[in-house]
Amino acid sequence: MTDPHPRLTLSWRIWTPIWRHADTFAALVDWLTAHPRAVDEIALFSDFIHVPGKPIEQVRDDASLLAERMAALREAGVASVGINVLGTMGHGIHRGARPMPFEPNITPEGGPGKGLCPSDPAFRRYVSQLYTAMAEARPAFIWVDDDVRMTVGECLCERCLAGSGMGLDRPALVAALNSPEGGEVRRRWSEYLADTLVALCDEIRRAIDAVDPAIETGLMVVGYSIQTHGQYDIGRMIEALRTSRVRPGCGYYNDDAPRQLLTKVVDVGRLVRDCPPRVANIQYELENWPYITLDKAVATVIHECTASLMMGCNGVAFNALSECATQFIEYDPLAEAVEAQRPVWQGLLDAADGLPIVGFWPADHPERMARREVKEGEGWALRGGPYDINTALQLGEMGIPLTPDSAGACGTLLTGRIAEAFSDEELRAMLAGAVYLDPDALEVLWSRGLGELTGVRPGAMVEHCFERQTAHALNGPDAGAGRRVMHYADVGRPLEPMADDVADLAHLVREVDESDAGCCLSLFENPLGGRVAVSSYSPWIRLGRSAKRRQLQAVFDWLARGRMPVRIDATVRVWPVLRSDPSTGRSVLMLLNTALDATGPLAVRLLGEARRAWRLTPAGPEPLSVRSDGPFARIDLPALAAWECAVVVTEGA
């Protein structure tokens, strides 16, 4: 299968029952050769279940058959064929499907956990034997799957406690980790966990090198949003594996909650951001588990792949074929759509080359759970809640451009208690720029002595209230418009001004008598020259009223000093992702309509002086109307249908 577009890699991951059975494998080869422009690479899974410890004799038998299957695929024209090792540490699922002949991890309570001890010498010997056997099959590459992490809990056995070098027994370590005064212990324990994973990656690479150093390794990684502790140092793991390929993934399996596409794709963008320069091949994990064809539309697959390429991936690894398949005609619509979309994806990659993602940065930190403050009685092993780095993503659907990379940001979104992960200097630098934050983040800033730079202090909770916009100029004709979200009993926090020049854009209003309960959206320009907005009534959800959306557009444009990278003024639920260099007029814009209504014709304004614009389509580029509008280029697009995605490219003078 000749690939005329070498920069884009389209890979397919094939389950063990498919390649193990001769008739099914023959049907697979026929299907792949019928869709040559959808297939650049094949990765054959090493296993069917997520329990490590398959008997090594069986592993070697499988490796012999894998070598035959890979040779057949190469003969059929697939240029790149390799192996995906499914189970290294395991996910703690499929328990009982096979005995796991390793020491279990020891939980904080002292009992056996669902995982294994990553320092167990028997486990380490097995890993070397496993990857040696896989390398002896002579694949072009070997993927290490995403179970090389502390998925089901770190191990607190005597060996691991000694390895941490802290001299604490299990009860003492647990007490310190859960103590408000245990910050240094949490940091050192997290470093030990990271070191353990890095050492495991190094052993895997050495086992492969002993067979053939030319075999490429790849590492699958998962989003920081599902990590509970600060032990996931993907940069060091990638260096230890000496890999040039990474596969970012996370859970997004069906159409039950389609707007979670944003959550996964932004998480992917963070992982791409943190890949070291050696990584040249970044394949998005398209995961349709458990592979019920009608549970996830082909259009959904195409849109999430497009969005992942906007986030910096340059390939897709499709995990879409059921392990129970014996023929593959039901996947023809998917393969045909992938083939049709290929020129769009390649055009996106070509146009986006060298362009940063721009917009507002939902603040995240890979070590946020290691650095967090633990309050009395709270415990360390907290997941989500005030540390959820995806809290602010609905703003994207309101037309506020978001970026996973602070380097391309025109401002910062501070949610919950994530600010605890940053130093005072880092927070001060944020506040010297542009920040939009909620009352939990405001409390963290006041506790760090930085609250005065926001202009307001949080007051006591007010229940059963709604939001009403004031007569401030940024509200325009929407003075008096309100929003009642019916969320957590409609609670809000009044904001007490701490300076004379704090602007007031919305107030809390008590539902029972419509009495005023104080400011709930403030603007302030602080002594550092930074601009700060604080929202204390449902700042991150239930934003889709026309007056609220217009207010948000005005507030974020004020934060960006009139230079918000993209504006869509219509009342639509459209997520823009923009890669842009305003100084040259070059940009690539993805627009995804996340509503079930068509948008109507859209006018989009991009910062910069674009002279030409076109939409990428499977049939070729479609020219779009573009004209100057002050510092912006206005582009007119036809309506986007429900859940339709458009990719727009602009060119400067």
XYZ file of C-alpha atoms in Angstrom:
653
model
C 0.000 0.000 0.000
C 1.808 3.114 -1.224
C 1.370 6.135 1.023
C 1.602 9.428 -0.872
C 1.395 11.391 2.380
C 4.228 10.198 4.630
C 3.651 12.836 7.311
C 0.250 11.387 8.250
C 0.239 7.893 9.773
C -2.995 5.922 9.896
C -2.544 2.803 12.000
C -4.934 -0.001 12.947
C -4.672 -2.057 16.125
C -5.688 -5.695 15.680
C -6.887 -7.922 18.498
C -5.387 -11.356 19.197
C -8.429 -13.491 18.187
C -8.397 -11.822 14.755
C -4.767 -12.545 13.886
C -4.631 -15.897 15.673
C -7.360 -17.564 13.545
C -6.241 -18.138 9.970
C -9.610 -17.566 8.270
C -10.309 -14.380 10.202
C -6.807 -13.102 9.530
C -7.239 -13.776 5.791
C -10.507 -11.825 5.845
C -8.717 -8.981 7.617
C -5.973 -8.848 4.975
C -8.602 -8.738 2.223
C -10.362 -5.871 4.010
C -7.152 -3.905 4.555
C -6.082 -4.236 0.937
C -9.510 -3.006 -0.149
C -8.893 0.285 1.703
C -5.263 1.186 0.949
C -5.533 4.912 1.692
C -6.884 4.186 5.170
C -3.952 1.969 6.204
C -0.291 2.907 6.665
C 0.552 0.720 9.612
C -0.687 -2.296 11.561
C -0.089 -3.045 15.252
C -0.968 -6.577 16.398
C -1.933 -6.935 20.049
C 0.136 -9.406 22.051
C -2.763 -10.465 24.255
C -6.522 -10.502 24.664
C -6.880 -9.688 28.366
C -5.323 -7.077 30.636
C -3.784 -9.489 33.152
C 0.020 -9.654 32.982
C 1.738 -12.984 33.413
C 0.761 -15.083 30.410
C 3.016 -18.170 30.652
C 6.265 -17.365 28.904
C 6.081 -20.549 26.807
C 2.777 -19.326 25.386
C 4.278 -15.879 24.832
C 7.029 -17.446 22.722
C 4.538 -19.543 20.743
C 2.514 -16.376 20.082
C 5.658 -14.553 19.005
C 6.329 -17.206 16.363
C 2.830 -16.817 14.951
C 3.111 -13.024 15.171
C 6.243 -13.209 13.022
C 4.282 -15.140 10.372
C 1.359 -12.720 10.483
C 3.607 -9.683 10.210
C 5.359 -11.199 7.197
C 1.971 -11.798 5.538
C 0.918 -8.201 6.153
C 4.163 -6.883 4.702
C 3.665 -9.100 1.671
C 0.153 -7.666 1.306
C 1.665 -4.196 1.070
C 1.510 -2.781 4.600
C 4.749 -0.838 4.907
C 4.994 -0.783 8.706
C 3.946 -3.693 10.941
C 4.618 -4.149 14.643
C 3.374 -5.410 17.993
C 1.334 -3.736 20.729
C 2.099 -5.335 24.110
C -1.279 -5.156 25.820
C -0.299 -6.039 29.372
C 2.845 -4.977 31.200
C 1.597 -3.894 34.641
C -2.089 -4.463 33.945
C -5.129 -2.346 34.754
C -6.525 -4.489 37.560
C -9.347 -5.662 35.292
C -10.174 -9.118 33.894
C -9.219 -10.467 37.316
C -9.603 -14.231 37.469
C -9.235 -14.685 33.725
C -5.708 -15.951 34.354
C -3.549 -16.318 37.472
C -1.197 -13.402 38.008
C 1.999 -14.992 39.347
C 3.386 -11.842 40.934
C 3.228 -10.201 44.326
C 0.144 -7.947 44.573
C 0.509 -4.310 45.416
C -0.081 -3.514 49.087
C -2.727 -0.873 49.726
C -2.492 1.941 52.299
C -4.689 -0.213 54.554
C -2.148 -3.051 54.402
C -4.081 -5.556 52.314
C -3.519 -6.809 48.757
C -4.660 -4.507 45.970
C -5.898 -5.232 42.450
C -2.528 -4.581 40.855
C 0.999 -5.856 41.262
C 4.154 -4.685 42.965
C 6.191 -3.016 40.215
C 9.419 -3.770 42.119
C 8.780 -7.503 42.485
C 11.940 -9.190 41.082
C 9.834 -11.985 39.543
C 7.722 -9.397 37.726
C 10.810 -7.548 36.474
C 12.332 -10.801 35.152
C 9.061 -11.616 33.422
C 8.914 -8.198 31.741
C 12.386 -8.709 30.293
C 11.407 -12.157 28.995
C 8.137 -10.817 27.543
C 9.739 -7.995 25.585
C 12.654 -10.192 24.508
C 10.178 -12.661 22.988
C 8.292 -9.862 21.246
C 11.523 -8.430 19.838
C 12.561 -11.858 18.529
C 9.490 -11.763 16.261
C 11.310 -8.884 14.469
C 8.570 -6.247 14.411
C 9.297 -2.775 13.065
C 8.111 -1.388 16.394
C 6.816 -2.443 19.800
C 4.201 -0.351 21.578
C 4.151 -0.274 25.388
C 0.511 0.213 26.328
C -0.898 2.681 28.841
C -0.849 0.309 31.820
C 2.691 1.403 32.708
C 1.346 3.713 35.401
C 0.022 3.370 38.921
C -3.439 2.507 37.629
C -4.832 0.587 40.576
C -2.803 2.056 43.390
C 0.845 2.335 44.266
C 2.470 -0.411 46.327
C 3.335 0.084 50.006
C 5.073 -3.238 50.584
C 8.287 -3.444 52.618
C 10.394 -3.510 49.452
C 8.813 -0.366 48.018
C 8.940 1.437 51.354
C 12.662 0.684 51.591
C 13.192 1.731 47.975
C 11.701 5.157 48.638
C 14.588 5.885 51.004
C 12.409 7.772 53.497
C 12.789 5.322 56.370
C 9.039 5.194 57.094
C 6.934 2.117 57.677
C 3.524 1.859 56.031
C 1.400 3.420 58.826
C 3.862 6.296 59.219
C 3.986 6.931 55.462
C 0.198 6.870 55.128
C -0.162 9.270 58.060
C 2.387 11.641 56.552
C 0.798 11.524 53.082
C -2.576 12.426 54.576
C -1.230 15.116 56.896
C -1.496 18.852 56.161
C 2.209 19.028 57.094
C 3.206 16.180 54.748
C 4.045 18.180 51.639
C 7.684 17.090 51.478
C 6.760 13.432 52.037
C 4.159 13.615 49.260
C 6.751 15.126 46.932
C 9.390 12.490 47.694
C 6.926 9.590 47.478
C 5.694 10.876 44.117
C 9.257 11.099 42.866
C 9.876 7.514 43.951
C 6.778 6.336 42.064
C 7.944 8.219 38.962
C 11.444 6.724 39.303
C 9.914 3.233 39.493
C 8.073 3.660 36.195
C 11.110 5.190 34.511
C 13.267 2.254 35.650
C 10.698 -0.190 34.249
C 10.741 1.621 30.887
C 14.528 1.423 30.859
C 14.421 -2.340 31.467
C 11.960 -2.771 28.598
C 14.229 -0.859 26.229
C 17.297 -2.832 27.295
C 15.482 -6.133 26.683
C 14.571 -5.022 23.147
C 18.057 -3.670 22.461
C 19.588 -7.011 23.392
C 17.719 -8.506 20.420
C 17.739 -5.635 17.905
C 18.399 -1.970 18.764
C 16.780 -0.970 15.457
C 13.323 -1.976 16.698
C 11.438 1.213 17.469
C 9.552 1.519 20.747
C 6.370 3.469 21.316
C 4.686 4.548 24.537
C 0.976 4.991 25.045
C 0.138 7.663 27.624
C -3.128 8.767 29.225
C -4.478 12.172 30.161
C -3.348 13.927 33.307
C -7.004 14.409 34.255
C -7.303 10.789 35.425
C -4.061 10.700 37.422
C -4.550 10.866 41.182
C -0.926 11.416 42.191
C 2.078 13.205 40.763
C 3.924 10.109 39.575
C 3.307 10.262 35.804
C 6.425 11.809 34.288
C 5.904 10.982 30.616
C 8.969 12.940 29.484
C 11.358 10.795 31.506
C 9.525 7.604 30.540
C 9.837 8.497 26.853
C 13.542 9.191 27.251
C 14.051 5.895 29.111
C 12.340 3.985 26.303
C 14.288 6.057 23.763
C 11.127 6.227 21.721
C 10.255 8.549 18.870
C 6.576 7.608 18.887
C 3.840 8.322 21.430
C 0.153 7.456 21.472
C -1.958 9.793 23.645
C -5.237 8.353 24.818
C -8.015 8.597 27.376
C -11.595 7.371 27.671
C -14.094 8.412 24.972
C -15.860 5.329 23.749
C -19.368 6.040 22.428
C -21.992 8.643 21.614
C -23.704 8.507 25.027
C -22.116 11.831 26.016
C -20.674 13.246 22.787
C -19.504 16.538 24.292
C -16.891 14.598 26.252
C -14.973 14.662 22.986
C -13.590 18.018 24.185
C -12.387 16.502 27.441
C -10.405 13.768 25.743
C -8.982 15.937 22.990
C -7.788 18.711 25.318
C -6.181 16.052 27.521
C -4.442 14.776 24.394
C -3.208 18.297 23.674
C -1.559 18.460 27.100
C 0.250 15.180 26.455
C 1.449 16.370 23.045
C 2.691 19.555 24.710
C 4.838 17.572 27.141
C 6.441 15.202 24.628
C 10.204 15.790 24.362
C 11.680 16.837 20.990
C 12.739 13.264 20.139
C 9.075 12.334 19.549
C 8.220 12.686 15.857
C 5.299 10.259 15.489
C 2.277 11.073 17.679
C -0.716 8.836 17.009
C -4.059 9.695 18.577
C -5.737 6.662 20.140
C -9.140 6.309 18.515
C -10.782 3.941 21.004
C -14.277 2.513 20.404
C -14.259 -0.043 23.231
C -16.128 -2.407 23.496
C -16.494 -2.099 19.722
C -20.262 -2.079 19.338
C -20.440 -0.572 15.880
C -23.668 1.375 16.258
C -22.667 2.865 19.626
C -20.339 5.389 17.979
C -21.081 7.137 14.707
C -18.537 7.294 11.916
C -18.945 11.078 11.998
C -17.925 11.091 15.669
C -14.754 9.181 14.814
C -13.864 11.583 12.012
C -14.449 14.660 14.182
C -12.388 13.453 17.142
C -9.533 12.488 14.825
C -9.657 15.926 13.202
C -9.609 17.587 16.615
C -6.662 15.438 17.729
C -4.643 16.544 14.710
C -5.436 20.143 15.645
C -3.939 19.356 19.069
C -0.629 18.344 17.503
C -0.946 14.649 16.691
C 0.219 13.619 13.220
C -1.392 10.220 13.090
C -4.278 8.101 14.345
C -4.217 4.608 15.841
C -7.646 3.107 15.229
C -8.850 0.675 17.879
C -12.217 0.125 16.242
C -12.410 -3.499 15.087
C -14.160 -5.865 17.473
C -12.067 -8.711 18.830
C -15.079 -10.903 18.035
C -15.194 -9.980 14.333
C -14.861 -12.759 11.762
C -15.566 -10.581 8.708
C -15.196 -6.842 8.329
C -17.815 -5.520 5.935
C -19.502 -3.612 8.771
C -16.379 -1.427 9.002
C -16.493 -0.379 5.340
C -18.274 2.916 6.130
C -15.559 3.820 8.638
C -12.688 2.938 6.294
C -14.339 4.788 3.404
C -14.818 7.883 5.568
C -11.177 7.733 6.687
C -10.028 7.478 3.065
C -12.241 10.401 2.073
C -11.023 12.531 4.994
C -7.346 11.810 4.406
C -6.692 14.859 2.169
C -8.383 17.083 4.763
C -6.163 15.717 7.524
C -3.022 16.021 5.408
C -3.974 19.551 4.401
C -4.524 20.411 8.068
C -1.083 19.093 9.014
C 0.588 20.949 6.147
C -1.109 24.247 6.947
C -0.666 23.971 10.731
C 3.058 23.223 10.570
C 4.830 25.545 13.006
C 1.678 27.315 14.188
C 0.931 27.357 17.950
C -2.493 26.703 19.424
C -3.722 30.040 20.761
C -6.405 31.064 23.233
C -6.969 30.843 26.973
C -5.184 28.151 28.947
C -7.207 26.020 31.425
C -4.393 25.798 33.970
C -3.078 22.320 34.623
C -0.002 20.845 36.219
C 1.141 17.211 35.762
C 2.163 17.155 39.441
C -0.880 18.911 40.822
C -1.830 16.050 43.144
C 1.694 15.746 44.524
C 1.802 19.488 45.174
C -1.724 19.998 46.459
C -2.466 21.157 49.973
C -4.097 18.516 52.153
C -6.589 19.808 54.673
C -7.232 18.161 58.028
C -9.305 14.999 57.623
C -9.363 15.273 53.837
C -6.742 12.701 52.838
C -4.368 12.817 49.902
C -5.914 10.340 47.455
C -8.576 12.725 46.195
C -9.694 12.450 42.585
C -11.321 15.176 40.490
C -13.452 17.732 42.320
C -11.479 20.934 42.925
C -8.493 19.375 41.098
C -10.359 18.541 37.883
C -8.348 20.231 35.121
C -11.254 19.932 32.661
C -13.723 22.023 34.664
C -13.569 25.050 32.359
C -13.959 23.367 28.983
C -17.576 24.437 28.365
C -16.185 27.891 27.726
C -14.802 26.469 24.484
C -18.319 25.629 23.336
C -19.288 29.235 24.027
C -16.717 30.339 21.455
C -13.840 31.138 23.824
C -10.684 29.712 22.185
C -8.807 27.337 24.493
C -5.249 26.070 24.327
C -3.602 23.254 26.306
C -0.276 25.119 26.104
C 0.425 28.134 28.286
C 3.110 29.208 25.788
C 0.435 30.126 23.236
C -2.046 31.541 25.737
C -3.501 35.022 25.917
C -4.716 34.322 29.460
C -5.256 31.691 32.145
C -8.352 29.960 33.513
C -7.900 29.076 37.197
C -10.413 26.544 38.492
C -10.900 25.030 41.934
C -7.700 24.459 43.918
C -5.379 23.800 40.988
C -3.523 27.017 41.848
C -1.994 25.114 44.773
C 0.298 23.337 42.299
C 2.039 26.556 41.260
C 4.711 28.600 42.992
C 4.041 32.156 44.132
C 6.214 33.382 41.271
C 4.217 31.401 38.712
C 0.905 32.688 40.096
C 2.177 36.255 40.154
C 3.211 35.911 36.500
C -0.302 34.693 35.636
C -1.839 37.634 37.487
C 0.414 40.037 35.599
C -1.255 38.830 32.398
C -4.923 37.851 32.161
C -6.798 35.509 34.497
C -10.392 34.313 34.771
C -11.077 32.432 38.027
C -13.692 31.045 40.373
C -14.117 31.569 44.150
C -12.204 28.410 45.132
C -9.204 29.638 43.162
C -9.721 33.074 44.700
C -9.443 31.574 48.186
C -6.171 29.857 47.244
C -4.758 33.168 46.018
C -5.743 34.951 49.243
C -4.150 32.145 51.287
C -0.921 32.727 49.338
C -0.916 36.481 49.894
C -1.872 37.260 46.301
C -5.582 37.965 46.735
C -5.298 41.734 46.499
C -4.143 41.355 42.894
C -7.650 40.094 42.031
C -9.414 43.161 43.444
C -12.029 41.165 45.383
C -12.431 38.895 48.387
C -14.955 35.989 48.507
C -17.893 36.371 50.855
C -20.166 33.846 52.566
C -22.225 31.449 50.465
C -25.666 32.632 49.335
C -28.178 29.903 48.524
C -31.209 29.984 46.217
C -30.067 32.820 44.038
C -29.622 33.662 40.387
C -27.404 35.949 38.346
C -28.457 39.293 36.881
C -26.278 41.401 34.589
C -25.614 45.025 35.473
C -25.661 48.153 33.322
C -21.890 48.000 32.745
C -20.827 48.977 29.219
C -19.502 45.468 28.454
C -23.015 44.097 28.953
C -24.335 46.367 26.215
C -28.093 45.987 25.731
C -28.220 42.963 28.069
C -28.457 44.907 31.350
C -31.015 43.140 33.534
C -30.701 39.796 31.735
C -30.433 36.843 34.111
C -29.391 33.210 34.412
C -30.717 30.607 36.843
C -28.851 27.332 36.617
C -30.576 25.113 39.211
C -27.221 23.612 40.133
C -26.255 22.854 43.741
C -29.355 24.743 44.954
C -28.347 27.851 42.954
C -25.539 28.946 45.246
C -23.170 31.844 44.744
C -20.440 33.741 46.559
C -20.699 37.542 46.755
C -17.456 39.268 45.851
C -16.344 42.069 48.153
C -14.456 44.824 46.260
C -11.056 45.624 47.742
C -10.303 48.587 45.479
C -12.272 51.556 44.157
C -11.844 50.654 40.492
C -13.285 47.125 40.579
C -15.881 46.796 37.818
C -19.151 45.011 38.532
C -20.774 43.061 35.665
C -23.297 40.833 37.460
C -25.017 40.478 40.833
C -26.487 37.636 42.838
C -30.235 37.977 43.303
C -32.145 36.004 45.949
C -34.897 33.919 44.422
C -37.404 34.417 47.242
C -37.709 38.200 47.032
C -35.296 39.292 44.248
C -33.191 41.192 46.773
C -29.612 41.992 45.862
C -26.907 39.757 47.398
C -23.814 41.401 45.930
C -21.425 41.235 42.990
C -20.743 37.866 41.327
C -18.663 38.908 38.303
C -15.871 41.414 38.768
C -13.148 42.924 36.589
C -9.967 44.505 37.910
C -6.723 45.850 36.476
C -4.120 45.260 39.158
C -0.873 47.075 40.023
C 1.118 44.512 37.987
C -0.761 45.611 34.874
C -2.698 42.351 34.739
C -6.393 42.006 34.076
C -8.445 39.721 36.323
C -12.052 38.556 36.120
C -13.671 36.637 38.995
C -16.932 34.762 38.465
C -18.673 33.321 41.514
C -22.002 32.058 40.154
C -21.759 28.863 38.072
C -18.699 30.115 36.206
C -18.061 26.961 34.172
C -21.407 25.356 33.243
C -24.919 26.340 32.115
C -23.442 29.183 30.083
C -25.534 28.841 26.939
C -27.872 31.837 27.173
C -27.442 34.474 24.495
C -26.891 37.358 26.952
C -24.385 35.307 28.969
C -22.538 34.243 25.866
C -22.279 37.849 24.667
C -21.037 38.858 28.117
C -18.381 36.139 28.052
C -17.193 37.239 24.618
C -16.876 40.816 25.873
C -15.136 39.852 29.127
C -12.582 37.600 27.463
C -11.920 40.184 24.771
C -11.302 42.718 27.573
C -8.942 40.267 29.264
C -7.094 39.857 25.943
C -6.965 43.664 25.512
C -9.116 43.575 22.400
C -7.029 40.873 20.738
C -8.918 37.643 21.411
C -7.641 35.359 18.625
C -11.059 34.322 17.323
C -14.606 35.622 17.793
C -17.925 34.096 16.818
C -20.633 36.527 17.856
C -23.695 34.458 16.911
C -25.584 32.546 19.616
C -24.306 29.112 18.643
C -22.614 26.226 20.439
C -19.476 26.042 18.307
C -16.047 25.037 19.619
C -13.174 26.838 17.872
C -9.625 25.466 17.957
C -7.145 27.857 16.387
C -3.524 27.555 15.339
C -2.388 30.968 14.269
C 0.373 33.478 13.678
C -1.372 36.877 13.463
C 1.831 38.558 12.270
C 1.727 36.559 9.023
C -2.011 35.968 8.641
C -1.444 32.190 8.566
C -3.927 30.141 10.526
C -5.816 26.882 10.714
C -9.204 26.996 12.428
C -11.343 24.026 13.367
C -15.001 24.722 14.104
C -17.109 21.947 15.644
C -20.828 22.512 16.084
C -21.566 20.630 19.330
C -25.316 21.242 19.088
C -28.117 19.296 17.409
C -29.248 22.419 15.541
C -27.636 23.895 12.458
C -25.816 27.135 13.124
C -27.081 29.238 10.256
C -24.465 31.199 8.265
C -21.437 32.009 10.430
C -19.225 35.079 10.503
C -15.881 34.368 12.176
C -13.262 37.002 13.004
C -9.622 35.949 13.235
C -6.891 38.184 14.598
C -4.503 39.085 11.750
C -4.604 40.242 8.145
C -5.579 37.175 6.174
C -5.871 37.770 2.426
C -7.237 34.396 1.416
C -9.302 31.706 3.153
C -10.604 28.315 2.200
C -12.289 25.309 3.751
C -10.633 21.918 3.489
C -13.025 19.266 2.167
C -12.599 15.717 0.848
C -13.327 17.066 -2.649
C -10.698 19.791 -2.397
C -10.388 23.344 -1.021
C -13.495 25.541 -1.105
C -12.754 29.300 -1.251
C -14.383 31.459 1.431
C -15.157 35.139 1.555
C -12.639 37.074 3.650
C -12.341 40.813 4.305
C -10.581 43.138 6.718
C -12.392 44.148 9.913
C -9.975 46.321 11.905
C -7.217 44.096 13.334
C -9.277 41.045 12.355
C -10.054 39.123 9.198
C -13.764 38.386 8.840
C -14.554 35.055 7.191
C -18.067 34.101 6.136
C -19.005 30.428 6.239
C -22.165 28.579 5.316
C -24.157 26.962 8.108
C -22.690 24.035 10.004
C -25.122 21.163 10.382
C -25.648 19.383 13.704
C -22.314 17.990 14.893
C -20.564 19.126 11.724
C -16.869 19.985 11.727
C -15.167 22.493 9.428
C -11.439 23.142 8.940
C -10.582 26.614 7.629
C -7.148 27.713 6.419
C -6.052 31.318 5.928
C -3.055 32.818 4.195
C -1.454 36.217 4.685
C -0.241 38.722 2.124
